Structure formats: structure tokens, C-alpha cells
PDB file of N, CA and C in Angstrom:
ATOM      1  N   MET A   1       0.065  -0.430  32.947  1.00 41.00           N
ATOM      2  CA  MET A   1       0.369   0.320  31.720  1.00 41.00           C
ATOM      3  C   MET A   1      -1.197   1.097  31.271  1.00 41.00           C
ATOM      4  N   GLU A   2      -1.241   2.282  31.003  1.00 41.00           N
ATOM      5  CA  GLU A   2      -2.542   2.914  30.645  1.00 41.00           C
ATOM      6  C   GLU A   2      -2.987   2.560  29.363  1.00 41.00           C
ATOM      7  N   ARG A   3      -4.209   2.317  29.299  1.00 42.00           N
ATOM      8  CA  ARG A   3      -4.865   1.817  27.932  1.00 42.00           C
ATOM      9  C   ARG A   3      -4.613   2.945  27.016  1.00 42.00           C
ATOM     10  N   GLY A   4      -4.213   2.305  25.688  1.00 42.00           N
ATOM     11  CA  GLY A   4      -3.901   3.091  24.527  1.00 42.00           C
ATOM     12  C   GLY A   4      -2.487   3.536  24.625  1.00 42.00           C
ATOM     13  N   ALA A   5      -1.707   3.461  25.493  1.00 42.00           N
ATOM     14  CA  ALA A   5      -0.260   3.824  25.927  1.00 42.00           C
ATOM     15  C   ALA A   5       0.469   3.210  24.552  1.00 42.00           C
ATOM     16  N   GLY A   6       1.482   3.968  24.005  1.00 42.00           N
ATOM     17  CA  GLY A   6       2.179   3.493  23.124  1.00 42.00           C
ATOM     18  C   GLY A   6       1.675   3.755  21.573  1.00 42.00           C
ATOM     19  N   ARG A   7       0.397   4.222  21.672  1.00 42.00           N
ATOM     20  CA  ARG A   7      -0.140   4.310  20.206  1.00 42.00           C
ATOM     21  C   ARG A   7       0.305   5.569  19.589  1.00 42.00           C
ATOM     22  N   GLY A   8       0.599   5.371  18.367  1.00 42.00           N
ATOM     23  CA  GLY A   8       0.975   6.650  17.692  1.00 42.00           C
ATOM     24  C   GLY A   8       2.691   6.574  17.598  1.00 42.00           C
ATOM     25  N   HIS A   9       3.418   5.622  18.384  1.00 39.00           N
ATOM     26  CA  HIS A   9       4.737   5.677  18.397  1.00 39.00           C
ATOM     27  C   HIS A   9       4.992   4.476  17.197  1.00 39.00           C
ATOM     28  N   HIS A  10       5.973   4.735  16.440  1.00 38.00           N
ATOM     29  CA  HIS A  10       6.344   3.666  15.491  1.00 38.00           C
ATOM     30  C   HIS A  10       7.805   3.931  15.249  1.00 38.00           C
ATOM     31  N   ARG A  11       8.513   2.634  14.718  1.00 36.00           N
ATOM     32  CA  ARG A  11       9.948   2.633  14.430  1.00 36.00           C
ATOM     33  C   ARG A  11      10.003   3.176  13.212  1.00 36.00           C
ATOM     34  N   PRO A  12      11.229   3.779  12.896  1.00 40.00           N
ATOM     35  CA  PRO A  12      11.682   4.307  11.436  1.00 40.00           C
ATOM     36  C   PRO A  12      11.988   2.971  10.715  1.00 40.00           C
ATOM     37  N   GLY A  13      11.836   3.303   9.401  1.00 40.00           N
ATOM     38  CA  GLY A  13      12.080   2.126   8.385  1.00 40.00           C
ATOM     39  C   GLY A  13      10.934   1.529   7.938  1.00 40.00           C
ATOM     40  N   VAL A  14      10.692   0.735   7.245  1.00 40.00           N
ATOM     41  CA  VAL A  14       9.711  -0.104   6.469  1.00 40.00           C
ATOM     42  C   VAL A  14       9.009  -0.901   7.582  1.00 40.00           C
ATOM     43  N   ALA A  15       9.753  -1.454   8.338  1.00 42.00           N
ATOM     44  CA  ALA A  15       9.001  -2.417   9.372  1.00 42.00           C
ATOM     45  C   ALA A  15       7.935  -1.658  10.387  1.00 42.00           C
ATOM     46  N   GLY A  16       8.357  -0.209  10.648  1.00 42.00           N
ATOM     47  CA  GLY A  16       7.563   0.361  11.612  1.00 42.00           C
ATOM     48  C   GLY A  16       6.564   1.418  10.756  1.00 42.00           C
ATOM     49  N   ARG A  17       6.401   1.134   9.625  1.00 53.00           N
ATOM     50  CA  ARG A  17       5.448   2.170   8.934  1.00 53.00           C
ATOM     51  C   ARG A  17       3.924   1.528   8.988  1.00 53.00           C
ATOM     52  N   ARG A  18       3.125   2.458   8.781  1.00 83.00           N
ATOM     53  CA  ARG A  18       1.742   1.921   8.767  1.00 83.00           C
ATOM     54  C   ARG A  18       1.481   1.077   7.440  1.00 83.00           C
ATOM     55  N   PRO A  19       0.463   0.062   7.630  1.00 86.00           N
ATOM     56  CA  PRO A  19       0.514  -0.801   6.799  1.00 86.00           C
ATOM     57  C   PRO A  19       0.229  -0.363   5.385  1.00 86.00           C
ATOM     58  N   ARG A  20      -0.477   0.550   5.085  1.00 90.00           N
ATOM     59  CA  ARG A  20      -0.684   0.869   3.754  1.00 90.00           C
ATOM     60  C   ARG A  20       0.530   1.747   3.059  1.00 90.00           C
ATOM     61  N   ALA A  21       1.318   2.277   3.850  1.00 91.00           N
ATOM     62  CA  ALA A  21       2.541   3.005   3.639  1.00 91.00           C
ATOM     63  C   ALA A  21       3.601   1.692   3.186  1.00 91.00           C
ATOM     64  N   ARG A  22       3.580   0.912   4.139  1.00 92.00           N
ATOM     65  CA  ARG A  22       4.629  -0.261   3.719  1.00 92.00           C
ATOM     66  C   ARG A  22       4.218  -0.874   2.463  1.00 92.00           C
ATOM     67  N   LEU A  23       2.936  -1.173   2.243  1.00 94.00           N
ATOM     68  CA  LEU A  23       2.513  -1.650   1.029  1.00 94.00           C
ATOM     69  C   LEU A  23       2.826  -0.917  -0.350  1.00 94.00           C
ATOM     70  N   LEU A  24       2.523   0.459  -0.022  1.00 95.00           N
ATOM     71  CA  LEU A  24       2.889   1.213  -1.168  1.00 95.00           C
ATOM     72  C   LEU A  24       4.285   1.454  -1.362  1.00 95.00           C
ATOM     73  N   ALA A  25       5.290   1.203  -0.472  1.00 93.00           N
ATOM     74  CA  ALA A  25       6.498   1.204  -0.718  1.00 93.00           C
ATOM     75  C   ALA A  25       7.067  -0.178  -1.345  1.00 93.00           C
ATOM     76  N   LEU A  26       6.487  -1.118  -1.190  1.00 95.00           N
ATOM     77  CA  LEU A  26       6.861  -2.471  -1.825  1.00 95.00           C
ATOM     78  C   LEU A  26       6.177  -2.635  -3.172  1.00 95.00           C
ATOM     79  N   LEU A  27       5.303  -1.744  -3.659  1.00 96.00           N
ATOM     80  CA  LEU A  27       4.802  -1.753  -4.864  1.00 96.00           C
ATOM     81  C   LEU A  27       5.437  -1.085  -5.966  1.00 96.00           C
ATOM     82  N   GLU A  28       6.762  -0.980  -6.047  1.00 94.00           N
ATOM     83  CA  GLU A  28       7.504  -0.423  -7.378  1.00 94.00           C
ATOM     84  C   GLU A  28       7.427  -1.208  -8.392  1.00 94.00           C
ATOM     85  N   GLU A  29       7.294  -2.576  -8.090  1.00 95.00           N
ATOM     86  CA  GLU A  29       7.311  -3.711  -8.915  1.00 95.00           C
ATOM     87  C   GLU A  29       5.882  -4.459  -8.700  1.00 95.00           C
ATOM     88  N   PRO A  30       5.399  -4.826  -9.761  1.00 97.00           N
ATOM     89  CA  PRO A  30       4.160  -5.442  -9.754  1.00 97.00           C
ATOM     90  C   PRO A  30       4.146  -6.731  -8.855  1.00 97.00           C
ATOM     91  N   LEU A  31       3.241  -6.891  -7.855  1.00 97.00           N
ATOM     92  CA  LEU A  31       3.284  -7.958  -7.017  1.00 97.00           C
ATOM     93  C   LEU A  31       1.729  -8.476  -6.761  1.00 97.00           C
ATOM     94  N   PRO A  32       1.470  -9.782  -6.625  1.00 97.00           N
ATOM     95  CA  PRO A  32       0.145 -10.182  -6.231  1.00 97.00           C
ATOM     96  C   PRO A  32      -0.018  -9.997  -4.667  1.00 97.00           C
ATOM     97  N   THR A  33      -1.232 -10.211  -4.275  1.00 96.00           N
ATOM     98  CA  THR A  33      -1.635 -10.105  -2.875  1.00 96.00           C
ATOM     99  C   THR A  33      -0.953 -10.965  -1.937  1.00 96.00           C
ATOM    100  N   VAL A  34      -0.863 -12.185  -2.372  1.00 96.00           N
ATOM    101  CA  VAL A  34      -0.084 -13.420  -1.412  1.00 96.00           C
ATOM    102  C   VAL A  34       1.388 -13.063  -1.213  1.00 96.00           C
ATOM    103  N   GLU A  35       2.018 -12.484  -2.300  1.00 97.00           N
ATOM    104  CA  GLU A  35       3.424 -12.072  -2.239  1.00 97.00           C
ATOM    105  C   GLU A  35       3.670 -11.045  -1.069  1.00 97.00           C
ATOM    106  N   LEU A  36       2.689 -10.118  -1.258  1.00 96.00           N
ATOM    107  CA  LEU A  36       2.476  -8.797  -0.366  1.00 96.00           C
ATOM    108  C   LEU A  36       2.684  -9.094   0.984  1.00 96.00           C
ATOM    109  N   ALA A  37       1.611 -10.104   1.171  1.00 96.00           N
ATOM    110  CA  ALA A  37       1.361 -10.521   2.468  1.00 96.00           C
ATOM    111  C   ALA A  37       2.426 -11.506   3.254  1.00 96.00           C
ATOM    112  N   ARG A  38       3.076 -12.084   2.399  1.00 96.00           N
ATOM    113  CA  ARG A  38       4.446 -12.681   2.903  1.00 96.00           C
ATOM    114  C   ARG A  38       5.290 -11.797   3.284  1.00 96.00           C
ATOM    115  N   ARG A  39       5.530 -10.704   2.310  1.00 94.00           N
ATOM    116  CA  ARG A  39       6.767  -9.975   2.769  1.00 94.00           C
ATOM    117  C   ARG A  39       6.195  -9.017   3.894  1.00 94.00           C
ATOM    118  N   VAL A  40       5.192  -8.612   4.051  1.00 93.00           N
ATOM    119  CA  VAL A  40       4.622  -7.904   5.318  1.00 93.00           C
ATOM    120  C   VAL A  40       4.528  -8.540   6.272  1.00 93.00           C
ATOM    121  N   GLY A  41       4.040  -9.932   6.159  1.00 92.00           N
ATOM    122  CA  GLY A  41       4.079 -10.742   7.613  1.00 92.00           C
ATOM    123  C   GLY A  41       2.664 -10.615   8.165  1.00 92.00           C
ATOM    124  N   VAL A  42       1.439 -10.205   7.174  1.00 92.00           N
ATOM    125  CA  VAL A  42       0.272 -10.434   7.482  1.00 92.00           C
ATOM    126  C   VAL A  42      -0.773 -11.261   6.654  1.00 92.00           C
ATOM    127  N   THR A  43      -1.916 -11.442   6.739  1.00 95.00           N
ATOM    128  CA  THR A  43      -2.733 -12.433   6.260  1.00 95.00           C
ATOM    129  C   THR A  43      -3.091 -11.725   4.813  1.00 95.00           C
ATOM    130  N   PRO A  44      -3.163 -12.500   3.609  1.00 96.00           N
ATOM    131  CA  PRO A  44      -3.507 -11.992   2.464  1.00 96.00           C
ATOM    132  C   PRO A  44      -5.051 -11.085   2.635  1.00 96.00           C
ATOM    133  N   SER A  45      -5.940 -11.540   3.349  1.00 96.00           N
ATOM    134  CA  SER A  45      -7.131 -10.795   3.503  1.00 96.00           C
ATOM    135  C   SER A  45      -6.800  -9.427   3.946  1.00 96.00           C
ATOM    136  N   ALA A  46      -6.118  -9.169   5.036  1.00 95.00           N
ATOM    137  CA  ALA A  46      -5.663  -7.896   5.459  1.00 95.00           C
ATOM    138  C   ALA A  46      -4.913  -7.030   4.253  1.00 95.00           C
ATOM    139  N   VAL A  47      -3.995  -7.649   3.589  1.00 96.00           N
ATOM    140  CA  VAL A  47      -3.506  -6.917   2.383  1.00 96.00           C
ATOM    141  C   VAL A  47      -4.461  -6.407   1.284  1.00 96.00           C
ATOM    142  N   SER A  48      -5.566  -7.413   1.196  1.00 95.00           N
ATOM    143  CA  SER A  48      -6.456  -7.232   0.206  1.00 95.00           C
ATOM    144  C   SER A  48      -7.236  -5.965   0.590  1.00 95.00           C
ATOM    145  N   GLN A  49      -7.555  -5.826   1.888  1.00 95.00           N
ATOM    146  CA  GLN A  49      -8.541  -4.773   2.287  1.00 95.00           C
ATOM    147  C   GLN A  49      -7.560  -3.336   2.142  1.00 95.00           C
ATOM    148  N   HIS A  50      -6.347  -3.327   2.391  1.00 95.00           N
ATOM    149  CA  HIS A  50      -5.714  -2.208   2.349  1.00 95.00           C
ATOM    150  C   HIS A  50      -5.332  -1.934   0.771  1.00 95.00           C
ATOM    151  N   LEU A  51      -5.061  -2.791  -0.051  1.00 96.00           N
ATOM    152  CA  LEU A  51      -4.971  -2.750  -1.451  1.00 96.00           C
ATOM    153  C   LEU A  51      -6.269  -2.085  -1.989  1.00 96.00           C
ATOM    154  N   ARG A  52      -7.437  -2.535  -1.528  1.00 95.00           N
ATOM    155  CA  ARG A  52      -8.854  -1.944  -2.016  1.00 95.00           C
ATOM    156  C   ARG A  52      -8.749  -0.524  -1.876  1.00 95.00           C
ATOM    157  N   VAL A  53      -8.398   0.084  -0.569  1.00 94.00           N
ATOM    158  CA  VAL A  53      -8.296   1.380  -0.155  1.00 94.00           C
ATOM    159  C   VAL A  53      -7.234   2.101  -1.243  1.00 94.00           C
ATOM    160  N   LEU A  54      -6.299   1.577  -1.248  1.00 95.00           N
ATOM    161  CA  LEU A  54      -5.141   2.118  -2.132  1.00 95.00           C
ATOM    162  C   LEU A  54      -5.553   2.388  -3.640  1.00 95.00           C
ATOM    163  N   TYR A  55      -6.298   1.142  -4.065  1.00 97.00           N
ATOM    164  CA  TYR A  55      -6.669   1.200  -5.260  1.00 97.00           C
ATOM    165  C   TYR A  55      -7.720   2.409  -5.676  1.00 97.00           C
ATOM    166  N   ALA A  56      -8.848   2.220  -4.758  1.00 96.00           N
ATOM    167  CA  ALA A  56      -9.857   3.543  -4.677  1.00 96.00           C
ATOM    168  C   ALA A  56      -9.358   4.714  -4.777  1.00 96.00           C
ATOM    169  N   THR A  57      -8.217   5.070  -4.000  1.00 95.00           N
ATOM    170  CA  THR A  57      -7.632   6.565  -4.059  1.00 95.00           C
ATOM    171  C   THR A  57      -6.717   7.047  -5.097  1.00 95.00           C
ATOM    172  N   GLY A  58      -6.593   5.741  -5.806  1.00 96.00           N
ATOM    173  CA  GLY A  58      -5.738   6.096  -7.157  1.00 96.00           C
ATOM    174  C   GLY A  58      -4.325   5.795  -7.029  1.00 96.00           C
ATOM    175  N   LEU A  59      -3.894   5.160  -5.929  1.00 96.00           N
ATOM    176  CA  LEU A  59      -2.316   5.190  -5.482  1.00 96.00           C
ATOM    177  C   LEU A  59      -1.922   3.845  -6.042  1.00 96.00           C
ATOM    178  N   VAL A  60      -2.684   2.791  -6.298  1.00 97.00           N
ATOM    179  CA  VAL A  60      -2.121   1.761  -7.016  1.00 97.00           C
ATOM    180  C   VAL A  60      -2.995   1.386  -8.234  1.00 97.00           C
ATOM    181  N   THR A  61      -2.507   0.670  -8.921  1.00 97.00           N
ATOM    182  CA  THR A  61      -2.967   0.156 -10.280  1.00 97.00           C
ATOM    183  C   THR A  61      -3.278  -1.486 -10.171  1.00 97.00           C
ATOM    184  N   ARG A  62      -4.132  -2.038 -10.850  1.00 97.00           N
ATOM    185  CA  ARG A  62      -3.931  -3.630 -10.969  1.00 97.00           C
ATOM    186  C   ARG A  62      -4.191  -3.995 -12.294  1.00 97.00           C
ATOM    187  N   ALA A  63      -3.684  -5.264 -12.534  1.00 97.00           N
ATOM    188  CA  ALA A  63      -3.856  -5.916 -14.022  1.00 97.00           C
ATOM    189  C   ALA A  63      -3.920  -7.408 -13.569  1.00 97.00           C
ATOM    190  N   ARG A  64      -4.761  -8.008 -14.349  1.00 96.00           N
ATOM    191  CA  ARG A  64      -4.856  -9.584 -14.219  1.00 96.00           C
ATOM    192  C   ARG A  64      -3.740 -10.110 -14.981  1.00 96.00           C
ATOM    193  N   ASP A  65      -3.174 -11.110 -14.332  1.00 94.00           N
ATOM    194  CA  ASP A  65      -1.835 -11.891 -14.954  1.00 94.00           C
ATOM    195  C   ASP A  65      -2.405 -13.439 -14.862  1.00 94.00           C
ATOM    196  N   GLY A  66      -3.026 -14.005 -15.587  1.00 95.00           N
ATOM    197  CA  GLY A  66      -3.427 -15.492 -15.502  1.00 95.00           C
ATOM    198  C   GLY A  66      -4.742 -15.399 -14.331  1.00 95.00           C
ATOM    199  N   ARG A  67      -4.473 -16.218 -13.256  1.00 94.00           N
ATOM    200  CA  ARG A  67      -5.489 -16.339 -12.072  1.00 94.00           C
ATOM    201  C   ARG A  67      -5.140 -15.215 -11.276  1.00 94.00           C
ATOM    202  N   GLN A  68      -3.983 -14.595 -11.171  1.00 95.00           N
ATOM    203  CA  GLN A  68      -3.817 -13.542 -10.019  1.00 95.00           C
ATOM    204  C   GLN A  68      -3.832 -12.099 -10.448  1.00 95.00           C
ATOM    205  N   VAL A  69      -3.948 -11.353  -9.385  1.00 96.00           N
ATOM    206  CA  VAL A  69      -4.121  -9.747  -9.985  1.00 96.00           C
ATOM    207  C   VAL A  69      -2.793  -9.160  -9.266  1.00 96.00           C
ATOM    208  N   LEU A  70      -1.920  -8.301 -10.155  1.00 97.00           N
ATOM    209  CA  LEU A  70      -0.911  -7.923  -9.779  1.00 97.00           C
ATOM    210  C   LEU A  70      -1.238  -6.312  -9.484  1.00 97.00           C
ATOM    211  N   TYR A  71      -0.507  -5.900  -8.256  1.00 98.00           N
ATOM    212  CA  TYR A  71      -0.879  -4.518  -8.008  1.00 98.00           C
ATOM    213  C   TYR A  71       0.691  -3.807  -8.244  1.00 98.00           C
ATOM    214  N   ARG A  72       0.620  -2.475  -8.542  1.00 97.00           N
ATOM    215  CA  ARG A  72       1.762  -1.646  -8.705  1.00 97.00           C
ATOM    216  C   ARG A  72       1.445  -0.225  -8.299  1.00 97.00           C
ATOM    217  N   ARG A  73       2.374   0.539  -7.987  1.00 97.00           N
ATOM    218  CA  ARG A  73       2.086   1.965  -7.592  1.00 97.00           C
ATOM    219  C   ARG A  73       1.696   2.786  -8.672  1.00 97.00           C
ATOM    220  N   SER A  74       0.789   3.561  -8.785  1.00 97.00           N
ATOM    221  CA  SER A  74       0.513   4.349 -10.084  1.00 97.00           C
ATOM    222  C   SER A  74       1.348   5.618  -9.852  1.00 97.00           C
ATOM    223  N   ALA A  75       1.294   6.246 -10.976  1.00 95.00           N
ATOM    224  CA  ALA A  75       2.099   7.662 -11.165  1.00 95.00           C
ATOM    225  C   ALA A  75       1.822   8.568  -9.664  1.00 95.00           C
ATOM    226  N   LEU A  76       0.605   8.604  -9.383  1.00 95.00           N
ATOM    227  CA  LEU A  76       0.541   9.286  -8.280  1.00 95.00           C
ATOM    228  C   LEU A  76       0.989   8.672  -6.845  1.00 95.00           C
ATOM    229  N   GLY A  77       1.063   7.259  -6.828  1.00 95.00           N
ATOM    230  CA  GLY A  77       1.529   6.694  -5.788  1.00 95.00           C
ATOM    231  C   GLY A  77       3.016   6.860  -5.689  1.00 95.00           C
ATOM    232  N   ASP A  78       3.703   6.725  -6.960  1.00 94.00           N
ATOM    233  CA  ASP A  78       5.117   6.981  -7.174  1.00 94.00           C
ATOM    234  C   ASP A  78       5.521   8.401  -6.552  1.00 94.00           C
ATOM    235  N   GLN A  79       4.691   9.509  -6.886  1.00 94.00           N
ATOM    236  CA  GLN A  79       4.812  10.927  -6.466  1.00 94.00           C
ATOM    237  C   GLN A  79       4.854  10.806  -4.935  1.00 94.00           C
ATOM    238  N   LEU A  80       3.846  10.236  -4.300  1.00 91.00           N
ATOM    239  CA  LEU A  80       3.724  10.378  -3.012  1.00 91.00           C
ATOM    240  C   LEU A  80       4.903   9.597  -2.193  1.00 91.00           C
ATOM    241  N   THR A  81       5.101   8.491  -2.842  1.00 89.00           N
ATOM    242  CA  THR A  81       6.158   7.616  -2.136  1.00 89.00           C
ATOM    243  C   THR A  81       7.701   8.147  -2.177  1.00 89.00           C
ATOM    244  N   THR A  82       7.932   8.666  -3.400  1.00 86.00           N
ATOM    245  CA  THR A  82       9.414   9.195  -3.603  1.00 86.00           C
ATOM    246  C   THR A  82       9.554  10.730  -3.380  1.00 86.00           C
ATOM    247  N   GLY A  83       8.398  11.558  -3.007  1.00 81.00           N
ATOM    248  CA  GLY A  83       8.328  12.689  -2.773  1.00 81.00           C
ATOM    249  C   GLY A  83       8.875  13.686  -3.923  1.00 81.00           C
ATOM    250  N   GLY A  84       8.551  13.096  -5.320  1.00 67.00           N
ATOM    251  CA  GLY A  84       8.625  13.760  -6.318  1.00 67.00           C
ATOM    252  C   GLY A  84       8.030  14.863  -6.903  1.00 67.00           C
ATOM    253  N   GLY A  85       7.721  15.750  -5.955  1.00 56.00           N
ATOM    254  CA  GLY A  85       7.010  16.970  -6.043  1.00 56.00           C
ATOM    255  C   GLY A  85       5.595  16.963  -5.412  1.00 56.00           C
ATOM    256  N   ALA A  86       4.780  18.112  -5.817  1.00 55.00           N
ATOM    257  CA  ALA A  86       3.628  18.249  -5.192  1.00 55.00           C
ATOM    258  C   ALA A  86       2.624  17.523  -5.960  1.00 55.00           C
ATOM    259  N   VAL A  87       1.745  16.686  -5.319  1.00 51.00           N
ATOM    260  CA  VAL A  87       0.586  15.954  -5.952  1.00 51.00           C
ATOM    261  C   VAL A  87      -0.425  16.840  -6.550  1.00 51.00           C
ATOM    262  N   PRO A  88      -0.802  16.812  -7.667  1.00 53.00           N
ATOM    263  CA  PRO A  88      -1.772  17.768  -8.360  1.00 53.00           C
ATOM    264  C   PRO A  88      -3.047  17.426  -7.716  1.00 53.00           C
ATOM    265  N   THR A  89      -3.912  18.588  -7.616  1.00 53.00           N
ATOM    266  CA  THR A  89      -5.194  18.505  -7.110  1.00 53.00           C
ATOM    267  C   THR A  89      -6.155  19.098  -8.045  1.00 53.00           C
ATOM    268  N   PRO A  90      -7.101  18.491  -8.100  1.00 51.00           N
ATOM    269  CA  PRO A  90      -8.102  19.030  -9.191  1.00 51.00           C
ATOM    270  C   PRO A  90      -8.604  20.379  -8.972  1.00 51.00           C
ATOM    271  N   SER A  91      -8.730  21.278  -9.788  1.00 50.00           N
ATOM    272  CA  SER A  91      -9.186  22.679  -9.729  1.00 50.00           C
ATOM    273  C   SER A  91     -10.519  22.684  -9.617  1.00 50.00           C
ATOM    274  N   ALA A  92     -11.032  23.582  -8.980  1.00 52.00           N
ATOM    275  CA  ALA A  92     -12.568  23.920  -8.859  1.00 52.00           C
ATOM    276  C   ALA A  92     -13.068  24.428  -9.969  1.00 52.00           C
ATOM    277  N   ASP A  93     -12.383  24.763 -11.165  1.00 53.00           N
ATOM    278  CA  ASP A  93     -13.040  25.237 -12.400  1.00 53.00           C
ATOM    279  C   ASP A  93     -13.025  24.177 -13.325  1.00 53.00           C
ATOM    280  N   ALA A  94     -12.361  23.059 -13.069  1.00 47.00           N
ATOM    281  CA  ALA A  94     -12.398  21.767 -13.975  1.00 47.00           C
ATOM    282  C   ALA A  94     -13.752  21.173 -13.943  1.00 47.00           C
TER     283      ALA A  94
END
């Protein structure tokens, strides 16, 4: 088999999505990192790294609940996930 063969091919549905897209799809309800890792089947550390990027880009929000942090899709993440219209972009005049 050629090196790198099969890259870029993915199965349809949640199981075949890229990790961040899978996480974003799951975050319709607030969930902690450990639960997300269990549902996706990866380590909490891997989930944490992806959540860090999703948070930095404004696609998820986070809130502390006792000893855990709950993550949820932001309004922007909802728009992207549900196809709820164009995602607003900042204007150059602002």
C-alpha cells in the first residue's frame, strides 16, 4: 500500500467525521471533557486539545460546574453545525 493512501477518505455519519466536527455535533447539550472522550472513544487529553481550539475560535462556550468544566456549542457553533444560515463575518469598517 502506498504511504498516505486512504487519507482524506472518511465514512459518512458522526463516526466518520473529523474529531472537532464530531465534538461540535455532540455539544448540543453541556458536557464535560471526560464524557465527550467516552462518547467519541478517545482520551480526555485529545478531547481537551480539540476543545481548546473550538473555544479559541468561538465555536464552543465553557462554564464551570463544581469541579468540572462543561462545554457547549455557541450560537456560532450552532449556525455552523445546523446550517442555520451564513456565519457573520466582521466588516472591515468595524
